[in-house]
Coordinates of C-alpha atoms in Angstrom, one line a residue:
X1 CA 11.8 21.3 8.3
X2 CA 8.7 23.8 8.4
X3 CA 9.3 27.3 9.0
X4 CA 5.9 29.2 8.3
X5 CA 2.7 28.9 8.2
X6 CA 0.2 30.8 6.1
X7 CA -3.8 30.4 6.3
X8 CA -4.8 32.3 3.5
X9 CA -6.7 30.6 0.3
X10 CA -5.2 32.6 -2.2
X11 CA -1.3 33.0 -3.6
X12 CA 0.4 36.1 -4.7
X13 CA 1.7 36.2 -8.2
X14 CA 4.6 35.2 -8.5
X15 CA 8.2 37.8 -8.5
X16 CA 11.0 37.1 -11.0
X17 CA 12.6 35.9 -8.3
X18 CA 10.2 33.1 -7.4
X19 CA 10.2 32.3 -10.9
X20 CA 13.8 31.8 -11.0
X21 CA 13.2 29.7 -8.2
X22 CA 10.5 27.3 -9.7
X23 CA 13.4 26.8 -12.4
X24 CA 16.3 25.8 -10.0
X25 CA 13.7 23.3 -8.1
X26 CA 12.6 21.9 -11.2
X27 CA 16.4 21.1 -12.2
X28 CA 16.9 20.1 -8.6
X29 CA 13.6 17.7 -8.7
X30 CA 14.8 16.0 -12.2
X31 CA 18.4 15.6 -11.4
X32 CA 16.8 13.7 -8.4
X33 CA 14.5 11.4 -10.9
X34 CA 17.7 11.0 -12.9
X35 CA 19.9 9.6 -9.5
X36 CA 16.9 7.6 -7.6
X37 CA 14.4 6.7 -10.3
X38 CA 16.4 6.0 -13.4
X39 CA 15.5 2.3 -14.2
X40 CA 19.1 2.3 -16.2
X41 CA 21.1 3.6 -13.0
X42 CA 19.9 1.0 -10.7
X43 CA 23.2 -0.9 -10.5
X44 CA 23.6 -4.6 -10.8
X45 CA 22.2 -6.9 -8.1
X46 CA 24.7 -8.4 -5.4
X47 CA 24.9 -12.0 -5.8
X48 CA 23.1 -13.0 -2.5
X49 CA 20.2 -11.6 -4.4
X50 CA 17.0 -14.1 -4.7
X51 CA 16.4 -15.6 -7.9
X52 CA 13.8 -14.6 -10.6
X53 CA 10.7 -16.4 -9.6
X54 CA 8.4 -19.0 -11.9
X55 CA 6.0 -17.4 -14.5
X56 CA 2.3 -16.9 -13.2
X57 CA 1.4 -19.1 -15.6
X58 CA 3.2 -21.9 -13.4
X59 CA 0.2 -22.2 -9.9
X60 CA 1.6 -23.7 -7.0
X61 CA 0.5 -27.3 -5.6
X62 CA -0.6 -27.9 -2.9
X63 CA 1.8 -30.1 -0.4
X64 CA 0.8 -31.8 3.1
X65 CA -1.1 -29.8 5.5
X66 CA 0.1 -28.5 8.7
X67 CA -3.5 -29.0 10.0
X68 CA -6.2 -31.2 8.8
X69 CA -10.1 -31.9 9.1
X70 CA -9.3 -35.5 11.0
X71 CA -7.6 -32.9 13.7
X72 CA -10.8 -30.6 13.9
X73 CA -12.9 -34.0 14.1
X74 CA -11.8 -35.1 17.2
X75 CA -11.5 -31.3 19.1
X76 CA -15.5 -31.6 18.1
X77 CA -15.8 -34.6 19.5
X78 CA -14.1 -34.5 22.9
X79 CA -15.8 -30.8 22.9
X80 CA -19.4 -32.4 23.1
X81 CA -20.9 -29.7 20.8
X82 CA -21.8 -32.9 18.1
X83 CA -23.8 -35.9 20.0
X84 CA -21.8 -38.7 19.4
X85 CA -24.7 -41.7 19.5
X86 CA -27.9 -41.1 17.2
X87 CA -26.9 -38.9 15.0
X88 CA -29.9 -38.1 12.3
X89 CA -29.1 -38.7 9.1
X90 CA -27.9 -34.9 8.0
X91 CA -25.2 -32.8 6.5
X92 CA -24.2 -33.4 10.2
X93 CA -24.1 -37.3 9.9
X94 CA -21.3 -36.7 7.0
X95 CA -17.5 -36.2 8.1
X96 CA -16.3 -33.5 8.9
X97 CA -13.5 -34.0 6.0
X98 CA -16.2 -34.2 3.7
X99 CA -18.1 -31.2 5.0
X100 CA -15.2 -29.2 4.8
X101 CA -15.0 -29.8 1.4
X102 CA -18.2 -29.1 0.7
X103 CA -18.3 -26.0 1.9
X104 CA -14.8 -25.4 -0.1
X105 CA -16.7 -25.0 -3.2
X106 CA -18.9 -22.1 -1.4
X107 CA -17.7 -18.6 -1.1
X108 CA -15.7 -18.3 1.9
X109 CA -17.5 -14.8 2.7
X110 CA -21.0 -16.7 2.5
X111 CA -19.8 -19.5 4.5
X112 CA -18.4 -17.3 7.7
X113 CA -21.2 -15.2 7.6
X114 CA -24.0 -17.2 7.6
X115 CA -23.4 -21.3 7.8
X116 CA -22.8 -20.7 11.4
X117 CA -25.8 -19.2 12.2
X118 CA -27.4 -22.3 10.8
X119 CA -26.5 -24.4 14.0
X120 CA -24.1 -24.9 17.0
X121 CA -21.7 -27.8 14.9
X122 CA -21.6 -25.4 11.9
X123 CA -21.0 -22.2 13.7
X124 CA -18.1 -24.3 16.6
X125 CA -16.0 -25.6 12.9
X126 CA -17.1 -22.9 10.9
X127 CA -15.5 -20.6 13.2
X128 CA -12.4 -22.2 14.4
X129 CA -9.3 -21.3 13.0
X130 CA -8.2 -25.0 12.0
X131 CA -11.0 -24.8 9.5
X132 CA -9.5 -21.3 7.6
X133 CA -6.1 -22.4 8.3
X134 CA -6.9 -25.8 6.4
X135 CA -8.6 -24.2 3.6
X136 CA -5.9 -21.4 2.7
X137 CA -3.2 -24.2 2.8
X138 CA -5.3 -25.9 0.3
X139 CA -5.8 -22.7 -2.0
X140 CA -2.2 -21.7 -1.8
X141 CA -0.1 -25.0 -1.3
X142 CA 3.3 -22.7 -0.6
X143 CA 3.8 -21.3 2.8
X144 CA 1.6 -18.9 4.2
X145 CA 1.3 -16.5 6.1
X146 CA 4.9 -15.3 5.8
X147 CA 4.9 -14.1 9.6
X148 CA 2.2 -16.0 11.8
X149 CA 1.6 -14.3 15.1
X150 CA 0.0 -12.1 17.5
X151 CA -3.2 -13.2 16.4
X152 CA -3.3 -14.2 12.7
X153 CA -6.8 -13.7 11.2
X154 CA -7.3 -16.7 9.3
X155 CA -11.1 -16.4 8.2
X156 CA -10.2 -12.5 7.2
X157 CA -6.8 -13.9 5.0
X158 CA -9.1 -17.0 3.3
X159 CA -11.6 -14.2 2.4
X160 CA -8.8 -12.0 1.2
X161 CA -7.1 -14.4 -0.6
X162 CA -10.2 -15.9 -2.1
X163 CA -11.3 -12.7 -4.0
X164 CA -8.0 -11.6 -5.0
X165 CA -7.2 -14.8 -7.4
X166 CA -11.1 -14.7 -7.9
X167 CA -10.5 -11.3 -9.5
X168 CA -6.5 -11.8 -11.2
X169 CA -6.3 -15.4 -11.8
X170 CA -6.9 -17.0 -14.9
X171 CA -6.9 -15.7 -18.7
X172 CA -9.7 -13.4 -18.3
X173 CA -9.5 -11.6 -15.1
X174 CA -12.5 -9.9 -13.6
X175 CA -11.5 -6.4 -13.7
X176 CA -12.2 -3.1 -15.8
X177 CA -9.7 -0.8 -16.7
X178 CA -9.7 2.9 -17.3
X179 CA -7.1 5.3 -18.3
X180 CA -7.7 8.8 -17.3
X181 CA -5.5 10.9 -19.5
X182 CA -7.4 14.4 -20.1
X183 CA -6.1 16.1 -16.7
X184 CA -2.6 16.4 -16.2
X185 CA 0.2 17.7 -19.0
X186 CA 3.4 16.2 -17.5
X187 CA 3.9 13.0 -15.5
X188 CA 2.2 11.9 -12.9
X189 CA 4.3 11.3 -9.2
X190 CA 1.6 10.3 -6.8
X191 CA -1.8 9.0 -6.8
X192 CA -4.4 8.4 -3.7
X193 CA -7.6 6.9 -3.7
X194 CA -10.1 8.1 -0.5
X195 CA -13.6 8.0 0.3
X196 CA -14.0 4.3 -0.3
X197 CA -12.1 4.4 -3.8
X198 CA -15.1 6.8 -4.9
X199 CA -12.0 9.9 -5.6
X200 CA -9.2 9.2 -7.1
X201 CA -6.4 12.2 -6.4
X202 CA -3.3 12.8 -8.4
X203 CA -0.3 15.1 -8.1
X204 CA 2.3 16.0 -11.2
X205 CA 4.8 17.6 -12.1
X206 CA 2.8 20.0 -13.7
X207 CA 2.4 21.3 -10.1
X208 CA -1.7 20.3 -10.1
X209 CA -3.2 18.1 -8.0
X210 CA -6.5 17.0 -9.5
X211 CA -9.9 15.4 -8.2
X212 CA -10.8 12.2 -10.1
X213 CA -14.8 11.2 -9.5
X214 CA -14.3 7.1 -10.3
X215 CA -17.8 7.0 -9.6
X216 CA -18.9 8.4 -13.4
X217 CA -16.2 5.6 -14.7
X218 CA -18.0 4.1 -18.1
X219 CA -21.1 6.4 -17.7
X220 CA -22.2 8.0 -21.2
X221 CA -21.3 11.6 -21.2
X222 CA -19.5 12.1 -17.3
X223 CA -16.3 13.2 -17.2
X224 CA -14.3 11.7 -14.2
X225 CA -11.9 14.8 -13.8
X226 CA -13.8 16.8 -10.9
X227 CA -11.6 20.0 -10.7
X228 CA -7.8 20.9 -9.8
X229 CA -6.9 22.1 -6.7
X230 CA -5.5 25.6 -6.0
X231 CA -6.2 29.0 -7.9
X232 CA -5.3 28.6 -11.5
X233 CA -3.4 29.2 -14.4
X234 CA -0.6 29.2 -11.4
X235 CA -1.6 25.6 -10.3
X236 CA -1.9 23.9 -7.2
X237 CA 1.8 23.9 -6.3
X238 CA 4.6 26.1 -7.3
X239 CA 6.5 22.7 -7.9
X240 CA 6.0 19.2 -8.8
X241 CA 3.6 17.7 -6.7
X242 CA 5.7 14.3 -5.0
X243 CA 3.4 13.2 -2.0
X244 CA -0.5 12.8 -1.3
X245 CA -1.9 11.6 2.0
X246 CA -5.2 11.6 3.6
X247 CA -6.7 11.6 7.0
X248 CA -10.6 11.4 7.0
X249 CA -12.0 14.2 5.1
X250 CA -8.6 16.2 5.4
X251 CA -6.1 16.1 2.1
X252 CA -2.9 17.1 1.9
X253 CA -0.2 17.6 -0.8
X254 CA 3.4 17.7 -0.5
X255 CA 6.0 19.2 -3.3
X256 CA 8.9 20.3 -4.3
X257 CA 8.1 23.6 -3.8
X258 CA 8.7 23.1 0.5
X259 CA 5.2 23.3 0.9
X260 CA 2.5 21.2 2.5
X261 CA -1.1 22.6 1.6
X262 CA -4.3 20.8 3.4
X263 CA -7.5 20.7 1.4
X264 CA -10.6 19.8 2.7
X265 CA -12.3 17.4 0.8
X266 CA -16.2 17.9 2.3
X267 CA -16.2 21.1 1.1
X268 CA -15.3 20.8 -2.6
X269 CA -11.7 20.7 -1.9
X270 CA -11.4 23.9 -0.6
X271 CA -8.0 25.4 0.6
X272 CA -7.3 24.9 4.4
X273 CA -3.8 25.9 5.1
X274 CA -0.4 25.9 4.0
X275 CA 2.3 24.8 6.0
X276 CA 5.9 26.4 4.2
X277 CA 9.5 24.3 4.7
X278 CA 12.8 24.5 3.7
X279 CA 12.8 21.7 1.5
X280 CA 11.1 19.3 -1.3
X281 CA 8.6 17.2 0.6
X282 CA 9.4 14.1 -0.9
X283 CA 7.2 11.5 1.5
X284 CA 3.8 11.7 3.9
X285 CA 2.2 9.9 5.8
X286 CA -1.0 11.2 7.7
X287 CA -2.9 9.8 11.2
X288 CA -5.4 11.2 13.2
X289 CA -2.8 13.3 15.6
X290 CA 0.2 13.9 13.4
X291 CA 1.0 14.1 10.0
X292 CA 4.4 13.2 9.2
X293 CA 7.2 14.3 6.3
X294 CA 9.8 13.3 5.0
X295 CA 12.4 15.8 2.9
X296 CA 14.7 16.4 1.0
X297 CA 16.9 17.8 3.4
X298 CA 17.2 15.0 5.5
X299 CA 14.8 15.8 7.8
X300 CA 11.7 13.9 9.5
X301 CA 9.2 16.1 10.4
X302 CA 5.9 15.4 12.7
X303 CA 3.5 18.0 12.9
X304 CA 0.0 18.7 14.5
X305 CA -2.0 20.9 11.9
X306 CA -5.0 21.3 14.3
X307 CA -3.0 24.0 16.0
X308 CA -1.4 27.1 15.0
X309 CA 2.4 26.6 15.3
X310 CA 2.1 22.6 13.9
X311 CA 5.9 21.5 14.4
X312 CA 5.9 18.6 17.0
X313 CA 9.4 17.9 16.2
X314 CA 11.8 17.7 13.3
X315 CA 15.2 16.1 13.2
X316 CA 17.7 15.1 11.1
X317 CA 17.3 11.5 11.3
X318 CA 19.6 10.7 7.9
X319 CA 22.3 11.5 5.7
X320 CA 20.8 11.9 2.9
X321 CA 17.4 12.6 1.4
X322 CA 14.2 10.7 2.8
X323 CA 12.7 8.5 0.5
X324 CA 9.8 6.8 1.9
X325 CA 7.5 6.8 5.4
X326 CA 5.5 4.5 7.7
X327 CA 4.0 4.9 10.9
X328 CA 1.6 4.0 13.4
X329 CA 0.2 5.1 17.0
X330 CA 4.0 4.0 18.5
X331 CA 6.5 4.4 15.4
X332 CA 7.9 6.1 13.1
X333 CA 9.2 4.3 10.2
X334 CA 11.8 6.4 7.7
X335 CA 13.9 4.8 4.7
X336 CA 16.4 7.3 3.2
X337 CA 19.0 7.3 -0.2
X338 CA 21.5 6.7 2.8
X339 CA 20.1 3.3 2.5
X340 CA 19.3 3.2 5.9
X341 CA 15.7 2.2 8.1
X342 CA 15.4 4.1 11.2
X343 CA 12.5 3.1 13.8
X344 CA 11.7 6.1 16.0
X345 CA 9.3 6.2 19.2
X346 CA 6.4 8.3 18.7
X347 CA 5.7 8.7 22.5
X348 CA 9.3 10.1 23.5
X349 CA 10.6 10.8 20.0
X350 CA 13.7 8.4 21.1
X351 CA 15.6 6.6 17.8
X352 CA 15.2 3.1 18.9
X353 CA 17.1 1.4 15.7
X354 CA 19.0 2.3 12.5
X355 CA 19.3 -0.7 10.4
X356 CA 21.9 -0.4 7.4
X357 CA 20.5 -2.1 4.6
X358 CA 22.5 -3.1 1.1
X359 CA 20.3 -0.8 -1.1
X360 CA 17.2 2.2 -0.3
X361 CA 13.9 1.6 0.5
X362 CA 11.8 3.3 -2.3
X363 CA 8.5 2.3 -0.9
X364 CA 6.9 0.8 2.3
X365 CA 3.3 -0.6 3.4
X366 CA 3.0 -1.1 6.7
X367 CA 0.6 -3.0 8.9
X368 CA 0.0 -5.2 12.1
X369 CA 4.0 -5.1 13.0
X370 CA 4.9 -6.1 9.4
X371 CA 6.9 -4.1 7.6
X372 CA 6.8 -5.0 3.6
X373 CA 9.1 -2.5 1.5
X374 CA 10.4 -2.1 -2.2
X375 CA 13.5 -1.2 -2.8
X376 CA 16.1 0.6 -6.1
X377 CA 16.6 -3.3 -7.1
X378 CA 13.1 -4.1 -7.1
X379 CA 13.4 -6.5 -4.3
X380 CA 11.0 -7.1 -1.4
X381 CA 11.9 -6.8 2.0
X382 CA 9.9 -7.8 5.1
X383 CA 10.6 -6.4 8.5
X384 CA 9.2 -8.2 11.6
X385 CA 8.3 -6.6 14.9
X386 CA 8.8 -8.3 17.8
X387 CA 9.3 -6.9 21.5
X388 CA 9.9 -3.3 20.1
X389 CA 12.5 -4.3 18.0
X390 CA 12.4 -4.7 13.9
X391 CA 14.0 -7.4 12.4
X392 CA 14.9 -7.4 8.4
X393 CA 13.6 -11.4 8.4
X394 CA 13.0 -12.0 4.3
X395 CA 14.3 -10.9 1.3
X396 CA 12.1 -11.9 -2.0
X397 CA 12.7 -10.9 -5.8
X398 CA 9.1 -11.1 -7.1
X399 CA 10.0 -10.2 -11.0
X400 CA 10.5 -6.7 -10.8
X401 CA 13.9 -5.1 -13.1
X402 CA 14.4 -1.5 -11.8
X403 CA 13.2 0.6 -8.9
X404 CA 10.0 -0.3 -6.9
X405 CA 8.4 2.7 -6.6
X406 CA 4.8 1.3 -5.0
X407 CA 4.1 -1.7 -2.8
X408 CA 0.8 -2.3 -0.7
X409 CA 0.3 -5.3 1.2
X410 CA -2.5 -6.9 3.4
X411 CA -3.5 -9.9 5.1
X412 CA -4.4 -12.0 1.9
X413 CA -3.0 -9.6 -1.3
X414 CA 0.6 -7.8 -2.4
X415 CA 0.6 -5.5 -5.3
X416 CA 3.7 -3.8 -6.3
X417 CA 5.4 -1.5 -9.0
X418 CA 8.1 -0.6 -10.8
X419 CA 9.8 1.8 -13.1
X420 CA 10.5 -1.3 -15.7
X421 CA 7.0 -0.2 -17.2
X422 CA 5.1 -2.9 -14.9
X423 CA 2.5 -3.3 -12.2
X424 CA 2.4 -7.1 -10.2
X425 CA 0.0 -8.7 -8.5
X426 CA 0.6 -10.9 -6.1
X427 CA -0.3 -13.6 -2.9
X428 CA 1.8 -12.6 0.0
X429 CA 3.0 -16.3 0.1
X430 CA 7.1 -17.3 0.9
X431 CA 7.9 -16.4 -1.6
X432 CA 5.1 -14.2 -3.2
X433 CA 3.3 -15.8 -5.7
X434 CA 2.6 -13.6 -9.0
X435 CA -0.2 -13.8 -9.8
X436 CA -1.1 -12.1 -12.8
X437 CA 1.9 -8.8 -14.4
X438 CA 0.0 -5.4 -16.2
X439 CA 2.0 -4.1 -18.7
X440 CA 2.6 -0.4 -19.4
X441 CA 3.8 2.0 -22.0
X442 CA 5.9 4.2 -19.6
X443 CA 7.3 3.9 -15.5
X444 CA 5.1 3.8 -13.1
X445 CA 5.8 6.1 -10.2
X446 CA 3.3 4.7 -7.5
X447 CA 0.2 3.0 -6.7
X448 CA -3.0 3.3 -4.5
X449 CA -5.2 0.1 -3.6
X450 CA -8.3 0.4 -1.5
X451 CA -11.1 -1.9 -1.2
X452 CA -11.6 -3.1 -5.3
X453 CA -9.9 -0.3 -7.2
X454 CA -6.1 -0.1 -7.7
X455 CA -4.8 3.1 -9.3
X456 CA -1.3 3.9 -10.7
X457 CA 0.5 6.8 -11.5
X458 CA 2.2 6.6 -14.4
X459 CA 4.7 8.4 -16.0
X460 CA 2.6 8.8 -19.4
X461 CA 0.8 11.4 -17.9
X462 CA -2.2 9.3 -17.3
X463 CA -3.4 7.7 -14.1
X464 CA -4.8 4.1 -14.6
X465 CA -7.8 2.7 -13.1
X466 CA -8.5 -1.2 -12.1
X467 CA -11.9 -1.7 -11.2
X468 CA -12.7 -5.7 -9.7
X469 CA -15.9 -6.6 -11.1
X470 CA -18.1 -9.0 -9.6

């Protein structure tokens, strides 16, 4: 895909040329909203497709355990870490069932981090996976995790899972929300929160990228729009801007314009470099050695921009235009409008699968071998890797109408979004249990979750901000 590469801060003004340009991208960009993101052009489901799930109004029961206190009982008893004969009367002379369930009315983040410093008993159950797998089946009652393997982190997943439905569940969920709407004057395509959630970033397609601080959120007189990026009136980009990523302190942008421009964030923002393609940069994803694209024209590029000529490779991995990206330190994970998957190997750049799938991935989060995507039905699809081979293992229809344009998933949450005006939130359960729907007055075009914010671009020219409270 890339071509050139330019260094400079600053951008010439533009020829009549370039502004005839701008115009046929712009037309190029919308009649690509109008084929891949039209919530009308979606097309009907096939009839193999899962059925609509229960309200979140309906919570899910708990059923029989797969493990149980009795079982953890007697591993502490043939373990000797509990003296079996003159026990003091103590929490330690209780069962162990009822222990457990003592400590299931105490934060679970309290009770791995310090019951087991307490004593040798507390810290042996406190720390054994029986006792987190016992307590999630008890919050959830529907089958969880979805994949179990290579080394599921129970205690992580009950804290996980614990604070999500802390913060959703229930009439009155413990969140704050924030629209940001004085920054951007047409809709906004891509939104990335870095630093902790303390910046919020946003691209539109009125070619800025802007700096949100979320840290003067609901204080009297603090505007939360920082600056734009680039050298204005002309804007950050020469195009709309499609794709954010972030790698440490390093931000990058990716448009229709064929450009990728770097940023670097510890010094204001300031302009880094500009790597120039032939194509709309429609997809990025960014890792310590290689940021990767995805285009327009088909093309999957990886690219080193610590060095001077920063194509590592680009190829044509598709037949049509590259939707959406994940990767790791082995793969390479590209869904296109082809409605293919293709799994590349990083280390010898060798296509290891191509997966034909009914419909295209629109979105993808990707962790720990699992593979969760969204897709132009607004169906969830789950991808399992096993022996260096991915497996399409679950398909889930958690509610959605139209196109899912954002999904994120983790050990213990799943939040998703859709053109059909809605955000979801969700338990990563089988199948995924809603937990709570936000409503909105226009599509929204993607979403960013780290640590308690979740931020949404939306198509209202606003980006929206939800803040967990305590």
């Amino acid at each position: 895909m890339a071509s050139g590469v330019s260094d400079g801060p600053c951008d010439p003004p533009p020829t009549e040329g370039e502004l005839e340009q701008e115009d046929e991208l712009e037309l190029q960009a919308q009649e690509y909203v109008d084929r891949v993101r039209n919530p009308e052009l979606c097309g009907p489901r096939p009839r193999s497709c899962p059925l609509e799930p229960c309200s979140e109004q309906h919570q899910p029961q708990p059923h029989g355990s797969r493990s149980s206190a009795s079982d953890l009982s007697v591993r502490l008893r043939t373990s000797q870490v509990l003296p079996v004969d003159n026990v003091q009367s103590s929490l330690l002379s209780l069962p162990w069932e009822l222990v457990l369930e003592i400590c299931s009315y105490l934060d679970a983040r309290f009770v791995l981090g310090v019951l087991p410093l307490v004593c040798r008993a507390f810290q042996c159950v406190l720390t054994d996976e029986v006792t987190w797998r016992i307590r999630a089946q008890k919050i959830l009652g529907l089958t969880y995790p979805v994949l179990e393997g290579r080394d599921f982190d129970w205690p992580t997943a009950c804290i996980e899972l614990e604070e999500h439905l802390s913060h959703w569940s229930g009439t009155n969920p413990k969140v704050e929300h924030f629209t940001l709407a004085d920054g951007h004057f047409a809709s906004v395509d891509s939104v990335l929160l870095i630093q902790n959630a303390s910046l919020c970033i946003s691209g539109s397609r009125d070619r800025n990228v802007n700096i949100w601080d979320l840290r003067r959120l609901a204080q009297d007189g603090e505007k939360a729009l920082v600056k734009t990026l680039g050298h204005q009136p002309r804007g950050t980009h020469r195009g709309w801007v499609w794709a954010l990523a972030a790698q440490e302190n390093m931000l990058c942008s990716g448009s229709w314009d064929s450009s990728i421009k770097l940023w670097d964030m510890a010094s204001e923002g300031a302009a880094v470099r500009e790597i120039r393609g032939k194509a709309a940069v429609l997809c990025l994803v960014y890792h310590p050695d290689v940021l990767v694209t995805g285009s327009y024209d088909k093309l999957v590029t990886m690219y080193d921009p610590r060095v001077n000529y920063p194509v590592v490779s680009s190829r044509k991995l598709h037949s049509s235009a590259v939707l959406c990206l994940a990767a790791d330190d082995r793969y390479v994970l590209s869904g296109s409008e082809d409605r293919t998957l293709v799994v590349v190997d990083r280390r010898n750049n060798h296509v290891l699968q191509r997966l034909q799938l009914d419909s295209y991935l629109l979105s993808m989060s990707y962790e720990r071998g699992e593979l969760w995507a969204g897709d132009k039905w607004g169906l969830v699809h789950v991808f399992d890797q096993q022996g260096g081979s991915f497996q399409h293992v679950k398909c889930f229809n958690v509610g959605h109408h139209s196109q899912m344009t954002g999904i994120k998933h983790s050990i213990g949450t799943l939040y998703t979004s859709s053109t059909d005006k809605t955000i979801k939130v969700h338990v990563p359960t089988e199948p995924p249990h809603t937990v709570c729907t936000l409503p909105h007055n226009d599509v929204v075009n993607g979403i960013s979750v780290e640590r308690d914010v979740l931020a949404a671009a939306s198509g209202s020219m606003t980006v929206e901000i939800w803040r967990m409270t305590k």
